[in-house]
PDB file of C-alpha atoms in Angstrom:
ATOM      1  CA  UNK A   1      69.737 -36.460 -27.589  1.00 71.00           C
ATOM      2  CA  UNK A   2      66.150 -34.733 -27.437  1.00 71.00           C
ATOM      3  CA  UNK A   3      64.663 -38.806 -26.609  1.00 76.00           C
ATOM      4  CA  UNK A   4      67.117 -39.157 -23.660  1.00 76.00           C
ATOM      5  CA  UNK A   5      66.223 -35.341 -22.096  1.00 75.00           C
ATOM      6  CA  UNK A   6      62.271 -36.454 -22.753  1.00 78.00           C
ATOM      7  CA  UNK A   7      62.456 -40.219 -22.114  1.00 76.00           C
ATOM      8  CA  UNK A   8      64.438 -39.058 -18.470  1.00 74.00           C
ATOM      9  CA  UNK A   9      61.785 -36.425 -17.327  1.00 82.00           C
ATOM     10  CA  UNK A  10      58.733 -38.510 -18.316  1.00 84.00           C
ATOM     11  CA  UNK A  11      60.515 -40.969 -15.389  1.00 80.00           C
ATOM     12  CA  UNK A  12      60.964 -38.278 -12.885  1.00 84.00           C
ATOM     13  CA  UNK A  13      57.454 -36.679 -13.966  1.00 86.00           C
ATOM     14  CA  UNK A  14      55.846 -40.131 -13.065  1.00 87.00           C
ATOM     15  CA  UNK A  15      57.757 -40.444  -9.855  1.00 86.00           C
ATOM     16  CA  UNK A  16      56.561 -37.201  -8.535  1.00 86.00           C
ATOM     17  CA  UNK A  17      53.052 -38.104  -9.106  1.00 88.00           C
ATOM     18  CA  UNK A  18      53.103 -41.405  -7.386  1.00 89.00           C
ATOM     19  CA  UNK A  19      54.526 -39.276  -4.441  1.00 89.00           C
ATOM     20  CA  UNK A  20      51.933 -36.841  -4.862  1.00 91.00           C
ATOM     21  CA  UNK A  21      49.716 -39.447  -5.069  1.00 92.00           C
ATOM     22  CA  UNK A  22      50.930 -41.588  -2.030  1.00 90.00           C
ATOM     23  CA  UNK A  23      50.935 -38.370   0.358  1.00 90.00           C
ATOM     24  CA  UNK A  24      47.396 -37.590  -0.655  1.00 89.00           C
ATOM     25  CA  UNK A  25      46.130 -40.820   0.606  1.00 90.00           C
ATOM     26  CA  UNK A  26      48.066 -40.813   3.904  1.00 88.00           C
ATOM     27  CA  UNK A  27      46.501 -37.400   4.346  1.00 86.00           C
ATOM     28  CA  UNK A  28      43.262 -38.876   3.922  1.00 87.00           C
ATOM     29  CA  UNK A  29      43.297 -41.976   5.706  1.00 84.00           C
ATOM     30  CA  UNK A  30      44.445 -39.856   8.953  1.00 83.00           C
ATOM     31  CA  UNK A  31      42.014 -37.278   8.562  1.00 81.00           C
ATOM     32  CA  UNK A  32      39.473 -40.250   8.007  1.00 80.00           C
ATOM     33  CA  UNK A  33      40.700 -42.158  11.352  1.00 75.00           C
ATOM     34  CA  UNK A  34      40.804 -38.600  13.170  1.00 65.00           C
ATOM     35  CA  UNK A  35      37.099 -37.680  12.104  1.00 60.00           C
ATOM     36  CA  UNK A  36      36.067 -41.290  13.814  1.00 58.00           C
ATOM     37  CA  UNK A  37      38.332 -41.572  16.585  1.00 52.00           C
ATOM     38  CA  UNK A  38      36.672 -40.366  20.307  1.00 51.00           C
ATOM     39  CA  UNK A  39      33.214 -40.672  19.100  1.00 50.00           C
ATOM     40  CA  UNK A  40      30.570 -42.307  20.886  1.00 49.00           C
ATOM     41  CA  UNK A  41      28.496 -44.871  19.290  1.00 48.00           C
ATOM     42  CA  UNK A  42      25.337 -43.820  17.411  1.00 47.00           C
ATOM     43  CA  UNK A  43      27.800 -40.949  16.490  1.00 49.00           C
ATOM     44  CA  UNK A  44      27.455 -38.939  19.990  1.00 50.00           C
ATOM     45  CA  UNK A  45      29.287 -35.332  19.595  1.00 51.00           C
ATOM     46  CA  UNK A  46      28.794 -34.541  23.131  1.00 49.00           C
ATOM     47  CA  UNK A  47      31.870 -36.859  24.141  1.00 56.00           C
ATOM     48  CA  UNK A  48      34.290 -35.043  21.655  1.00 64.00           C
ATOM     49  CA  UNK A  49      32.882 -31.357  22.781  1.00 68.00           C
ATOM     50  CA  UNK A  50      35.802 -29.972  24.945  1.00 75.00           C
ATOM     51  CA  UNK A  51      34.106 -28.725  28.508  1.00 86.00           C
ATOM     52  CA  UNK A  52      33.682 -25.028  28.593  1.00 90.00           C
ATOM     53  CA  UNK A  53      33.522 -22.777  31.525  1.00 92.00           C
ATOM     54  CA  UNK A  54      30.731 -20.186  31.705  1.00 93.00           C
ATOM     55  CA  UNK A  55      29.870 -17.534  33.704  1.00 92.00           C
ATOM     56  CA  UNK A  56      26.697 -16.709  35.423  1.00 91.00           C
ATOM     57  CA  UNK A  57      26.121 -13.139  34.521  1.00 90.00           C
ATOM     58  CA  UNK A  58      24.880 -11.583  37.479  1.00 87.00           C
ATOM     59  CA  UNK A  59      25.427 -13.334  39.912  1.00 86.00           C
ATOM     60  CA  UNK A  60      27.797 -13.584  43.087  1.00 85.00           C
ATOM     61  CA  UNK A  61      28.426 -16.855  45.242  1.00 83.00           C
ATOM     62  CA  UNK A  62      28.296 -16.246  49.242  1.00 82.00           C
ATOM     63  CA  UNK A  63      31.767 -15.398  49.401  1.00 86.00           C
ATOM     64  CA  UNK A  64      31.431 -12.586  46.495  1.00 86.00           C
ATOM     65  CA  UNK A  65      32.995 -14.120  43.749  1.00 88.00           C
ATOM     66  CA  UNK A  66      31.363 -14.295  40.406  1.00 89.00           C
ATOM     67  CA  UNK A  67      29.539 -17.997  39.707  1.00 90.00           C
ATOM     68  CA  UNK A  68      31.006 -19.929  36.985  1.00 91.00           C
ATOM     69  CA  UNK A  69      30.542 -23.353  35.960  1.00 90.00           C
ATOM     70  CA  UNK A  70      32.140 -26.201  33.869  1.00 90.00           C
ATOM     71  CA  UNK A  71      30.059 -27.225  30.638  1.00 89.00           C
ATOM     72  CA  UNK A  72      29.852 -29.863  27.573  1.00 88.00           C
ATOM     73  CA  UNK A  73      26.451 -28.901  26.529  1.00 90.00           C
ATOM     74  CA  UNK A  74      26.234 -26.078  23.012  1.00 89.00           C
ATOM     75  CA  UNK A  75      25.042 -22.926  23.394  1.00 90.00           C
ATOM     76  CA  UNK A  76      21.372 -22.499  23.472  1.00 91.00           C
ATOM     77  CA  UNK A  77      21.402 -24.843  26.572  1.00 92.00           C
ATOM     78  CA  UNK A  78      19.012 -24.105  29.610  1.00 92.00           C
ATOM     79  CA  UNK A  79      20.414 -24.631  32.815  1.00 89.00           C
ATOM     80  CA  UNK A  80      18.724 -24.156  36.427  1.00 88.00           C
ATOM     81  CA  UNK A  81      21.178 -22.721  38.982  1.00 85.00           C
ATOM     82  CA  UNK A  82      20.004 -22.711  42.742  1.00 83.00           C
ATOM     83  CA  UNK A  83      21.931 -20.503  44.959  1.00 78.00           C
ATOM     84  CA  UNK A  84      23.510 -21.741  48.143  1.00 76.00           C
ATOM     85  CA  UNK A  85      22.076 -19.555  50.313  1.00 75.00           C
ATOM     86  CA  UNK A  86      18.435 -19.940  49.828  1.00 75.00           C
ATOM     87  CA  UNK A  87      16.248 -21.847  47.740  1.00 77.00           C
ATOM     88  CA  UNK A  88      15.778 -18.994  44.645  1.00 79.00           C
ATOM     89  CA  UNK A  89      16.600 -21.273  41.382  1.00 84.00           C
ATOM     90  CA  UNK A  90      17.473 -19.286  38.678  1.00 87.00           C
ATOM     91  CA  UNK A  91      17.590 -19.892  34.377  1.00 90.00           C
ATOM     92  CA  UNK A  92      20.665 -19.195  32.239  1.00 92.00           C
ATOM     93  CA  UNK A  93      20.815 -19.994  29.119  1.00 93.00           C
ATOM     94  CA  UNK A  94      24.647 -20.923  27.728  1.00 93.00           C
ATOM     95  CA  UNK A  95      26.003 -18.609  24.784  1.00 92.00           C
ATOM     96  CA  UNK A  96      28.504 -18.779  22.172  1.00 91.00           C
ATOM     97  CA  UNK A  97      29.885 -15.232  23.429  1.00 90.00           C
ATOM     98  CA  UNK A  98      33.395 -14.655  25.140  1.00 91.00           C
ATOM     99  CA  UNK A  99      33.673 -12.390  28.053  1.00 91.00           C
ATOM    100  CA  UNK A 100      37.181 -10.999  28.807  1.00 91.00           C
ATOM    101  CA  UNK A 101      38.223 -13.345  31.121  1.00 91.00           C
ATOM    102  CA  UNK A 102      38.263 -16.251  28.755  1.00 91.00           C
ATOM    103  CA  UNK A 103      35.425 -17.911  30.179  1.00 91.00           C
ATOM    104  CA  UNK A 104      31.738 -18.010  28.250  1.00 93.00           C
ATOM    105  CA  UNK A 105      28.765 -16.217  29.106  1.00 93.00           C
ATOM    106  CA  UNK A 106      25.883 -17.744  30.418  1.00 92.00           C
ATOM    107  CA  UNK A 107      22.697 -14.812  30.116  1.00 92.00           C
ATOM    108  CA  UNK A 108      19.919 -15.063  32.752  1.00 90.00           C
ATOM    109  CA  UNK A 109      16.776 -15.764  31.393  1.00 88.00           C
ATOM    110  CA  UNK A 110      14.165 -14.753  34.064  1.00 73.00           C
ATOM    111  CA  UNK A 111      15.366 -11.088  33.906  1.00 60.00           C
ATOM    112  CA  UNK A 112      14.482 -10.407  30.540  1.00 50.00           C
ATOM    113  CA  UNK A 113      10.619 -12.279  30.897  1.00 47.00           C
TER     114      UNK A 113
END
């Protein structure tokens, strides 16, 4: 009586790990494909970077609203902005920082130098 109990969960013990076993290397496989699908060759993570949208702090386009503007690049990026109006070009530099309107903040550089 004691064989059939042990001889019947050694079976169901084995099952369970060969569907342990099977789900682990689905899991893998798809985060394997996921981790190589959208990349550019020579392993590019600009085309996978979602755009951002930053915000020009400091700044006001002719009609008074604040400047923002639609970004792949990281944070640490140095962009040249020329207002509209005239030809003043001015540095921001794109941060990692949230403002309160969702967007990122993009600091002026020339005011702190």
């Amino acid at each position: 009586m004691l064989n059939d109990v042990i001889a019947g969960s050694i079976a169901e013990l084995l099952g369970g790990l060969a569907v342990i076993m099977v789900v682990a290397l689905v899991a893998r496989a798809r985060r394997r494909r996921g981790s190589r699908h959208g990349t550019a060759p020579g392993g590019d993570e600009a085309a996978t970077r979602p755009a951002r949208t930053y915000t020009l702090i400091g700044t006001r386009a002719p009609d008074g609203h604040v400047v923002q503007l639609p970004s792949s690049r990281p944070a640490g990026t140095v962009l040249t902005w020329q207002e509209p109006s005239s030809d003043r070009r001015q540095r921001f530099e794109l941060t990692a920082s949230v403002l309160s309107d969702g967007t990122y903040a993009a600091e002026p550089l020339d005011w702190y130098r």
